[in-house]
Short mmCIF file of C-alpha atoms in Angstrom, two decimals:
data_model
loop_
_atom_site.label_atom_id
_atom_site.label_comp_id
_atom_site.label_asym_id
_atom_site.label_seq_id
_atom_site.Cartn_x
_atom_site.Cartn_y
_atom_site.Cartn_z
CA MET A 8 0.00 0.00 0.00
CA THR A 9 1.23 3.48 -0.91
CA VAL A 10 0.55 6.01 1.84
CA LYS A 11 -0.21 9.12 -0.20
CA ASP A 12 -3.02 11.68 -0.25
CA THR A 13 -5.03 11.52 -3.48
CA PRO A 14 -7.46 13.93 -5.19
CA GLU A 15 -11.14 13.08 -4.88
CA GLU A 16 -14.31 15.15 -5.08
CA TRP A 17 -17.73 13.96 -3.94
CA ARG A 18 -20.75 15.34 -5.77
CA VAL A 19 -22.13 18.66 -4.56
CA THR A 20 -25.81 19.33 -5.29
CA ALA A 21 -26.00 22.91 -3.98
CA THR A 22 -23.67 25.63 -2.69
CA THR A 23 -24.27 28.87 -0.80
CA THR A 24 -21.95 31.48 0.70
CA PRO A 25 -23.62 32.78 3.87
CA PHE A 26 -20.65 34.97 4.84
CA ARG A 27 -18.02 36.93 2.89
CA GLY A 28 -15.16 38.60 4.74
CA ASN A 29 -12.21 40.73 3.72
CA LYS A 30 -9.89 37.78 2.96
CA THR A 31 -11.98 34.66 3.56
CA SER A 32 -15.55 33.47 3.32
CA VAL A 33 -17.75 30.65 4.61
CA ARG A 34 -19.31 28.19 2.17
CA THR A 35 -22.06 25.64 2.71
CA ASP A 36 -22.12 22.65 0.35
CA ASP A 37 -24.75 19.93 0.08
CA VAL A 38 -22.53 16.86 -0.35
CA VAL A 39 -23.68 13.41 -1.51
CA MET A 40 -22.37 10.71 0.84
CA PRO A 41 -21.37 7.19 -0.33
CA ASP A 42 -24.76 5.81 0.79
CA GLY A 43 -26.62 8.42 -1.27
CA THR A 44 -27.65 10.68 1.58
CA VAL A 45 -27.00 14.41 1.30
CA VAL A 46 -25.46 16.36 4.19
CA LYS A 47 -24.45 20.00 4.64
CA ARG A 48 -20.80 20.82 5.13
CA ASP A 49 -19.76 24.32 6.27
CA TYR A 50 -16.16 25.42 5.77
CA GLN A 51 -13.98 28.48 5.50
CA VAL A 52 -12.70 29.31 2.02
CA HIS A 53 -9.11 30.57 2.31
CA PRO A 54 -6.67 31.90 -0.34
CA GLY A 55 -3.73 29.92 1.05
CA SER A 56 -0.60 30.93 2.92
CA VAL A 57 3.16 30.67 3.03
CA ALA A 58 5.39 30.36 6.08
CA ILE A 59 9.15 30.65 6.40
CA LEU A 60 11.49 28.83 8.74
CA ALA A 61 14.49 31.14 8.47
CA LEU A 62 17.64 29.44 9.78
CA ASP A 63 20.75 31.53 10.41
CA ASP A 64 24.38 30.41 10.25
CA ALA A 65 24.41 29.77 14.02
CA GLY A 66 21.55 27.27 13.75
CA ARG A 67 18.97 29.63 15.22
CA VAL A 68 15.43 30.09 13.89
CA LEU A 69 13.95 33.53 13.37
CA VAL A 70 10.66 33.71 15.29
CA LEU A 71 8.18 36.42 16.13
CA ARG A 72 5.60 36.82 18.89
CA GLN A 73 2.20 38.11 17.86
CA TYR A 74 -1.25 38.50 19.43
CA ARG A 75 -3.88 36.15 17.93
CA HIS A 76 -7.35 37.29 18.92
CA PRO A 77 -9.35 34.08 18.16
CA VAL A 78 -7.29 32.11 20.72
CA ARG A 79 -6.65 35.07 23.08
CA GLN A 80 -2.91 34.42 23.23
CA LYS A 81 0.39 35.85 22.11
CA LEU A 82 1.96 33.07 20.06
CA TRP A 83 5.54 32.50 18.99
CA GLU A 84 5.44 31.93 15.24
CA ILE A 85 7.59 31.86 12.15
CA PRO A 86 7.05 34.59 9.51
CA ALA A 87 3.99 33.87 7.39
CA GLY A 88 1.39 35.54 5.22
CA LEU A 89 -1.47 35.12 2.80
CA LEU A 90 -1.29 34.40 -0.90
CA ASP A 91 -3.03 37.66 -1.69
CA VAL A 92 -3.10 37.27 -5.47
CA PRO A 93 -4.71 34.20 -7.14
CA GLY A 94 -2.00 32.10 -8.77
CA GLU A 95 0.77 34.01 -6.98
CA ASN A 96 4.13 32.26 -6.92
CA PRO A 97 4.48 31.09 -3.29
CA LEU A 98 8.25 31.66 -3.26
CA HIS A 99 7.76 35.30 -4.19
CA ALA A 100 5.12 35.64 -1.48
CA ALA A 101 7.46 34.06 1.08
CA GLN A 102 10.31 36.39 0.15
CA ARG A 103 7.95 39.35 0.55
CA GLU A 104 6.72 38.20 3.96
CA LEU A 105 10.24 37.59 5.28
CA TYR A 106 11.17 41.11 4.25
CA GLU A 107 8.01 42.74 5.62
CA GLU A 108 7.94 40.95 8.97
CA ALA A 109 11.65 40.61 9.74
CA HIS A 110 13.52 42.87 7.26
CA VAL A 111 15.55 39.82 6.24
CA LYS A 112 16.42 38.25 2.89
CA ALA A 113 17.69 34.74 2.14
CA GLU A 114 19.77 33.30 -0.68
CA ASP A 115 18.86 29.60 -0.31
CA TRP A 116 15.22 28.49 -0.39
CA ARG A 117 13.71 25.00 -0.18
CA VAL A 118 10.32 23.47 0.59
CA LEU A 119 9.99 21.90 4.04
CA ALA A 120 6.33 20.82 3.94
CA ASP A 121 2.94 21.42 2.34
CA VAL A 122 0.01 21.11 4.76
CA TYR A 123 -3.70 21.73 5.15
CA THR A 124 -4.06 23.48 8.50
CA THR A 125 -7.61 22.38 9.39
CA PRO A 126 -9.04 20.25 6.57
CA GLY A 127 -12.17 19.38 8.52
CA GLY A 128 -13.37 22.97 8.47
CA CYS A 129 -11.16 25.09 6.19
CA ASP A 130 -9.50 24.67 2.79
CA GLU A 131 -6.39 26.65 3.78
CA ALA A 132 -3.21 25.21 2.29
CA VAL A 133 0.19 26.33 3.58
CA ARG A 134 3.61 25.87 2.04
CA VAL A 135 6.36 25.99 4.67
CA PHE A 136 9.74 27.04 3.28
CA LEU A 137 13.23 26.67 4.68
CA ALA A 138 15.26 29.85 4.11
CA ARG A 139 19.04 29.95 4.68
CA GLU A 140 22.01 32.25 4.06
CA LEU A 141 20.24 35.13 5.76
CA SER A 142 21.18 38.78 5.69
CA GLU A 143 19.52 42.08 6.48
CA ALA A 144 17.34 43.42 3.68
CA GLU A 145 18.27 46.66 1.97
CA GLY A 146 16.32 49.89 2.31
CA GLU A 147 13.87 51.06 4.93
CA ARG A 148 11.86 48.69 7.07
CA PHE A 149 8.33 47.88 5.99
CA GLN A 150 5.80 49.80 8.10
CA VAL A 151 3.66 47.22 9.90
CA SER A 152 0.26 47.94 11.45
CA GLU A 153 -2.51 46.47 13.62
CA GLU A 154 -1.41 43.29 15.48
CA GLU A 155 1.93 43.29 13.64
CA ALA A 156 2.85 46.65 15.15
CA ASP A 157 3.24 44.89 18.51
CA MET A 158 5.40 42.01 17.23
CA GLU A 159 8.58 40.91 18.98
CA LEU A 160 11.42 39.31 17.03
CA ALA A 161 13.95 36.78 18.31
CA ARG A 162 16.36 34.08 17.14
CA VAL A 163 16.00 30.81 19.03
CA GLU A 164 17.89 27.52 18.88
CA LEU A 165 16.08 24.84 16.88
CA ALA A 166 16.29 22.32 19.73
CA GLU A 167 14.66 24.78 22.13
CA LEU A 168 11.71 25.24 19.78
CA VAL A 169 11.33 21.47 19.40
CA ARG A 170 11.23 21.12 23.18
CA GLY A 171 8.58 23.83 23.34
CA VAL A 172 6.38 22.09 20.77
CA LEU A 173 6.68 18.68 22.41
CA GLY A 174 6.22 20.19 25.86
CA GLY A 175 2.94 21.88 24.96
CA GLU A 176 4.36 25.38 25.27
CA LEU A 177 4.37 26.40 21.58
CA HIS A 178 1.17 25.96 19.58
CA ASN A 179 1.42 27.70 16.22
CA THR A 180 0.84 25.22 13.39
CA CYS A 181 3.45 26.55 10.98
CA LEU A 182 6.11 26.79 13.68
CA ALA A 183 5.43 23.22 14.82
CA VAL A 184 5.41 21.82 11.29
CA GLY A 185 8.52 23.77 10.37
CA VAL A 186 10.76 22.89 13.30
CA LEU A 187 9.71 19.24 13.41
CA SER A 188 10.12 18.87 9.63
CA LEU A 189 13.58 20.42 9.74
CA THR A 190 14.56 18.17 12.64
CA ALA A 191 13.38 15.13 10.67
CA ALA A 192 15.30 16.29 7.59
CA LEU A 193 18.50 16.75 9.59
CA ALA A 194 18.08 13.25 11.06
CA GLY A 195 17.42 11.80 7.61
CA ASP A 196 18.78 12.73 4.19
CA GLY A 197 19.72 16.31 5.12
CA MET A 198 18.62 19.74 4.01
CA GLU A 199 20.09 19.37 0.53
CA ALA A 200 17.58 16.57 -0.17
CA LEU A 201 14.57 18.83 0.44
CA ARG A 202 12.39 19.76 -2.50
CA PRO A 203 13.39 22.85 -4.51
CA ALA A 204 11.61 26.12 -3.78
CA GLU A 205 9.72 25.98 -7.09
CA ALA A 206 8.41 22.43 -6.56
CA PRO A 207 4.82 21.93 -7.85
CA TRP A 208 2.04 22.57 -5.34
CA PRO A 209 -1.25 21.06 -6.56
CA ALA A 210 -3.22 22.63 -3.69
CA ARG A 211 -2.36 26.12 -4.94
CA PRO A 212 -1.12 25.94 -8.56
CA PHE A 213 1.16 28.79 -9.60
CA GLU A 214 3.29 30.05 -12.46
CA ALA A 215 7.07 29.86 -12.04
#
């Protein structure tokens, strides 16, 4: 048996959009089950995201601390952002987010993991990149606003972040996926064996 996710789409007999927000919306589909019954499925429609595990030459990960209102917590996270433009190249989006949130650029980019954050209730797909050979970006810093205006930046040892995830102290999805994926890569075939930054991404197709 091959353990691999595969495309499949059950028949939808009706669709409504009871809520439309600034970036996302909520959709209700009437879905035909295998036994022929029809049930309603509500889910958030999301444009997709990118996240960046930026690793410096000292083996530290660039992290930021940001208030997240839905969970009423300040979470330690890795830089991330929305795919604002349909079909946007995720690498370009990741480079933009790393600059805007941390004023950092990277010369070496690879794909760590592609995940669905909450597939039971949202279609958000996230590509988590590994960025290396870091340096400060040129020019003035990007002017952040709202929750981002209160962000704290730090560089933390990879092993410390792994301990935080496993100890129940760090909860951000992209941070957890990123640090655990990198740890697995280092214990396996190494970072050079990771997929290239322009690897296909069926969940959010893009032009190179």
